[in-house]
PDB file of C-alpha atoms in Angstrom:
ATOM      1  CA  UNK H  25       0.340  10.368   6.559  1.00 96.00           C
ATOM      2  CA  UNK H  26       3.913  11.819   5.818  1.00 97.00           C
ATOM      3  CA  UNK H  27       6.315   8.557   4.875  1.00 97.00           C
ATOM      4  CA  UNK H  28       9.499   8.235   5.154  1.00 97.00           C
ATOM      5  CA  UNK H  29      11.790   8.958   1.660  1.00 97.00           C
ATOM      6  CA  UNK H  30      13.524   5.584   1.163  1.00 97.00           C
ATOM      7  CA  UNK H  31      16.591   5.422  -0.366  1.00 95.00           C
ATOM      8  CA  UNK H  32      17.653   1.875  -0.528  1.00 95.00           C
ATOM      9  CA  UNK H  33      18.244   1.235  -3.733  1.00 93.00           C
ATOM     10  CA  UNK H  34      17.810  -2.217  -3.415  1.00 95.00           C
ATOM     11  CA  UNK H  35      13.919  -1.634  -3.349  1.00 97.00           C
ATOM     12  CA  UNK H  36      14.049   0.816  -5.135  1.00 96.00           C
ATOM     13  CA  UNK H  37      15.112  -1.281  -8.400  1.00 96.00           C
ATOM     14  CA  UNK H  38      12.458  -3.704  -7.911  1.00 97.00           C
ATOM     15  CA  UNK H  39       9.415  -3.335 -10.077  1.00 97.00           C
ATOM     16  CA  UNK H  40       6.167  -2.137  -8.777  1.00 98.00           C
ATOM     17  CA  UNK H  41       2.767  -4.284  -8.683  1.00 98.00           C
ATOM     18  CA  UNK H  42      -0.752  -3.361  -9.828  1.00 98.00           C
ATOM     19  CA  UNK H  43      -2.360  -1.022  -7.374  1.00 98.00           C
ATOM     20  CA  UNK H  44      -6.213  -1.765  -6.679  1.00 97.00           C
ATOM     21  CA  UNK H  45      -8.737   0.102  -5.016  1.00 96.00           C
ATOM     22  CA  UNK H  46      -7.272  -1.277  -1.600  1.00 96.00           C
ATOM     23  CA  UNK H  47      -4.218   0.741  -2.361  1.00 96.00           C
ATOM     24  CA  UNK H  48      -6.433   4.182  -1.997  1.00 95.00           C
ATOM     25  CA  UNK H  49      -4.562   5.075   1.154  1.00 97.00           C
ATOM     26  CA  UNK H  50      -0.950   4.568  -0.705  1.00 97.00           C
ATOM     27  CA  UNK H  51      -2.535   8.016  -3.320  1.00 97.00           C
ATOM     28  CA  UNK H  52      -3.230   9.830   0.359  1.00 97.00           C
ATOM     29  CA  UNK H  53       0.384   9.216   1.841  1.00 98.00           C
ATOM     30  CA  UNK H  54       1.635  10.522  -1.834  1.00 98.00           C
ATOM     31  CA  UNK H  55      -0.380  13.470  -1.403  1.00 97.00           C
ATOM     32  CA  UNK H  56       0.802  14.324   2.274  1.00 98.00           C
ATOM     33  CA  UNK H  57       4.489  13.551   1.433  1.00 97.00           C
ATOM     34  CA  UNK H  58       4.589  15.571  -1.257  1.00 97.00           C
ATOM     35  CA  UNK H  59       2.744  18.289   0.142  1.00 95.00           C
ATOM     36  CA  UNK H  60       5.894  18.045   2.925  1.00 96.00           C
ATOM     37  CA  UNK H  61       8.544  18.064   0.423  1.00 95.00           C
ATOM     38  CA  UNK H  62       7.163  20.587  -2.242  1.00 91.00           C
ATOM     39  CA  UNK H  63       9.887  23.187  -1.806  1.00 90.00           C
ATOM     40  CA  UNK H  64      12.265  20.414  -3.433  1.00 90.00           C
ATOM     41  CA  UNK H  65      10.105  17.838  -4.848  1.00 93.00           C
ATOM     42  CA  UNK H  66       7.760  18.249  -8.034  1.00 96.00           C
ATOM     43  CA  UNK H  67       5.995  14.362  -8.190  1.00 97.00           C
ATOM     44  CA  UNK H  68       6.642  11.240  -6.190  1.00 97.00           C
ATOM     45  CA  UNK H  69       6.248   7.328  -7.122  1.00 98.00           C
ATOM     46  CA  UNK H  70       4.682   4.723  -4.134  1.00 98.00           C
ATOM     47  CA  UNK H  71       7.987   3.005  -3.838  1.00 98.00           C
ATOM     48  CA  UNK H  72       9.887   6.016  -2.841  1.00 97.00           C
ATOM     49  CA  UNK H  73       7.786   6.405   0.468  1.00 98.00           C
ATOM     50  CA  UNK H  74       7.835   2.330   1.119  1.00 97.00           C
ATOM     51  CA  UNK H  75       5.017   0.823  -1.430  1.00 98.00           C
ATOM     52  CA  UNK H  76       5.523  -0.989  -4.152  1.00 97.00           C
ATOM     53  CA  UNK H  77       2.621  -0.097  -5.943  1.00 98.00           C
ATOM     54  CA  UNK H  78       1.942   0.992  -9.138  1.00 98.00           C
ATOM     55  CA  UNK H  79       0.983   4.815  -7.990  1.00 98.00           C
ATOM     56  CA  UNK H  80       2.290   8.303  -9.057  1.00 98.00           C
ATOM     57  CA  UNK H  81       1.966  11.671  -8.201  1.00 98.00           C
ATOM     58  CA  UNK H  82       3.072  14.613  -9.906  1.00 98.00           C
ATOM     59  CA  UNK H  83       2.880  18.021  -9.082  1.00 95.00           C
ATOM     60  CA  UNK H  84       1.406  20.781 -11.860  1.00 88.00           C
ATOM     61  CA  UNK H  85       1.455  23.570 -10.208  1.00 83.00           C
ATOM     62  CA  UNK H  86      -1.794  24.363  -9.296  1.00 86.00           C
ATOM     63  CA  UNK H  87      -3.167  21.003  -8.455  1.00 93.00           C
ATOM     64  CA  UNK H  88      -1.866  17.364  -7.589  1.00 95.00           C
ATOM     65  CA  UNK H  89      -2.390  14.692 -10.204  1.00 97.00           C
ATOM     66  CA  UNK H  90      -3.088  10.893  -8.783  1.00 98.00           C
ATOM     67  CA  UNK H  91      -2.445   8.227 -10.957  1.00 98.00           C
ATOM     68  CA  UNK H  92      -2.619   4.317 -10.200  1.00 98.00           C
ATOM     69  CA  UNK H  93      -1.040   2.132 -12.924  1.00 98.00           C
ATOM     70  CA  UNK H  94       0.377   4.444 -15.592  1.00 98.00           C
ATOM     71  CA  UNK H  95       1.158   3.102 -18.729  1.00 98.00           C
ATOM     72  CA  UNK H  96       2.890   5.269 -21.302  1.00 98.00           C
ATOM     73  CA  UNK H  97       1.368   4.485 -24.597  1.00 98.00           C
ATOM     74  CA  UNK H  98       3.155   6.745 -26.953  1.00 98.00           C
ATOM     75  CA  UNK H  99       6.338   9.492 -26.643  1.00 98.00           C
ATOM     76  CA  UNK H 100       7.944  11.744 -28.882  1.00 98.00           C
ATOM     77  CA  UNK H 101      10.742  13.911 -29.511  1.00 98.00           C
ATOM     78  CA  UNK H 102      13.289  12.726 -27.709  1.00 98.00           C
ATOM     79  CA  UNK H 103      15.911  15.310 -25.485  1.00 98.00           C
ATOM     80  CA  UNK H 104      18.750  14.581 -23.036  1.00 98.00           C
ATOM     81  CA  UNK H 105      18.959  16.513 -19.608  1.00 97.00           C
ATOM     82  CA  UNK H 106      19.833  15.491 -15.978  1.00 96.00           C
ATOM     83  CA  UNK H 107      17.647  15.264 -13.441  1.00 95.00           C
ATOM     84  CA  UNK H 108      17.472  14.436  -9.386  1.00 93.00           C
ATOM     85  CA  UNK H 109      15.186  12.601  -7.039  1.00 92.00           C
ATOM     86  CA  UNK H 110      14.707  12.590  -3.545  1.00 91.00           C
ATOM     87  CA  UNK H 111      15.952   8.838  -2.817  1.00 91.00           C
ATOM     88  CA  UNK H 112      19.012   9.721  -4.663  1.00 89.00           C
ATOM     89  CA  UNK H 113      22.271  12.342  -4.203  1.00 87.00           C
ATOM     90  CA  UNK H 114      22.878  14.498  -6.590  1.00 88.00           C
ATOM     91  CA  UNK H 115      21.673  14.557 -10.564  1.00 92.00           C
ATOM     92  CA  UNK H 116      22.166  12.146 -13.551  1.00 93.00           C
ATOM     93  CA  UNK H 117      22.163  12.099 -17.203  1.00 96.00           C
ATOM     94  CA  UNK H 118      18.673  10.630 -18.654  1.00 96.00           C
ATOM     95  CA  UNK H 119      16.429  10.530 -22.323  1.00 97.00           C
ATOM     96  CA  UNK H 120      13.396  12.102 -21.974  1.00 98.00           C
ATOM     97  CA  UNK H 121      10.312  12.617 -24.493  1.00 98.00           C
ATOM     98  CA  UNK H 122       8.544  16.073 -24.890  1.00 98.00           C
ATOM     99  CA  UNK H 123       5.484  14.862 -25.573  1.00 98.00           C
ATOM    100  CA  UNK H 124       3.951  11.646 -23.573  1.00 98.00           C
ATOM    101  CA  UNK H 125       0.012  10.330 -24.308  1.00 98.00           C
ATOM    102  CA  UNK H 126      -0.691   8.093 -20.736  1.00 98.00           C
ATOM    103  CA  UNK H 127      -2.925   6.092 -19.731  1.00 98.00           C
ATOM    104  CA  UNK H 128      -3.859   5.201 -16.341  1.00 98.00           C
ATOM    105  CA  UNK H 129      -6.234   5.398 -13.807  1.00 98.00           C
ATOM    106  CA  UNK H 130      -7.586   8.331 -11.275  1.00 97.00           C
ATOM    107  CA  UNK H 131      -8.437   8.230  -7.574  1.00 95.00           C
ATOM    108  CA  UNK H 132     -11.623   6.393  -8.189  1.00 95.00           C
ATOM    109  CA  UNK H 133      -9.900   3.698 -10.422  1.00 97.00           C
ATOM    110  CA  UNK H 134     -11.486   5.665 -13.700  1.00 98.00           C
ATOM    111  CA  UNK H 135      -9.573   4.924 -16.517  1.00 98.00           C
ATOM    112  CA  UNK H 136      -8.192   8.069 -18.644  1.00 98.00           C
ATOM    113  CA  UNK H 137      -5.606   8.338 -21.702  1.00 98.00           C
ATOM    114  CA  UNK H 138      -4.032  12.111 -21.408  1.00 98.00           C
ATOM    115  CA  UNK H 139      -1.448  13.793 -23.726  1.00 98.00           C
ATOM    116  CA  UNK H 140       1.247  15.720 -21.152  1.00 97.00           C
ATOM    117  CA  UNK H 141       4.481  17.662 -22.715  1.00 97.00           C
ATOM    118  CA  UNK H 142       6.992  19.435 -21.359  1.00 96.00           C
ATOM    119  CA  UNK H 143       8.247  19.877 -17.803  1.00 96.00           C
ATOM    120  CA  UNK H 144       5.009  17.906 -16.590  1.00 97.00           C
ATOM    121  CA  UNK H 145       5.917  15.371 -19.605  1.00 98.00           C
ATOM    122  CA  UNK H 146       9.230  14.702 -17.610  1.00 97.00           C
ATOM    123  CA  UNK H 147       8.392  14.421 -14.569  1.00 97.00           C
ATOM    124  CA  UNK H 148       5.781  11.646 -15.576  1.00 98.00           C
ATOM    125  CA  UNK H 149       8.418   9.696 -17.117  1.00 98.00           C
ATOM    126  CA  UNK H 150      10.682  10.187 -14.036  1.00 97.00           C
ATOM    127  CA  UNK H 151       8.191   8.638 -11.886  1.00 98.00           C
ATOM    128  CA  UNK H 152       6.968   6.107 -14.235  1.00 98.00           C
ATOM    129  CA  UNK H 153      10.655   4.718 -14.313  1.00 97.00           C
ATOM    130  CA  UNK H 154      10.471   4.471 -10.544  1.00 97.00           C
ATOM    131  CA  UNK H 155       7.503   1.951 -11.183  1.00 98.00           C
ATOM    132  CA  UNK H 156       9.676  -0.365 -13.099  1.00 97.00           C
ATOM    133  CA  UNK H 157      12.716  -0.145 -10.868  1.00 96.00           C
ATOM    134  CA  UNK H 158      14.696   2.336 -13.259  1.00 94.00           C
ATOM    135  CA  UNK H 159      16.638   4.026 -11.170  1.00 87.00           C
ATOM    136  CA  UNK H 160      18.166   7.373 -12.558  1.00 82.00           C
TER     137      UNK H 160
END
């Protein structure tokens, strides 16, 4: 189902809770928002569409990536740049890492470690903030 983008930032700077396997329908109303918003939107975190769950999404291009309770273990070479978000106007200065190793979980609740870098790096980061009520 297509959610509503929130944009309190009240919830928004609370910190996200373990997601479980009864959370599976919070990775299919990522996928649908998203899929609504992809002209202007490249990933998505639960809490911007009302959840405050531990779940991600992030767009690569060719496929959707799902992931429930990402933890980033290691992150290197640090850059500044600005970026936006949906629940927010405008852009704002943040540090970002090219190169992110992540662990985390996949729509079955499989755990998985995976090295990302570059744009799909960032956005990872971006949403993983979101999780821990950094707001940009």
């Amino acid at each position: 189902m297509v959610k509503p983008i929130v944009r309190d930032v009240l919830f928004l700077g609370q910190k996200s809770t373990v997601s479980t396997e009864a959370d599976k329908q919070v990775a299919k109303d990522l996928m649908d928002t998203l899929a609504a918003h992809r002209a202007d939107c490249v990933g998505m975190a639960a809490n911007m569409i009302g959840y405050r769950k531990r779940t991600i999404i992030v767009s690569m291009g060719f496929v959707n990536m799902v992931m429930h309770n990402p933890v980033i273990i290691s992150k290197s070479d640090a850059f500044d740049t600005e970026e936006g978000c949906l629940s927010l106007i405008g852009t704002r200065k943040v540090k970002r890492y090219k190169k992110i190793k992540v662990k985390y979980q996949d729509t079955e609740f499989k755990e998985h470690t995976q090295d990302f870098e570059g744009f799909t790096a960032q956005i990872v980061q971006h949403e993983v903030d979101h999780l821990e009520g950094i707001i940009i």
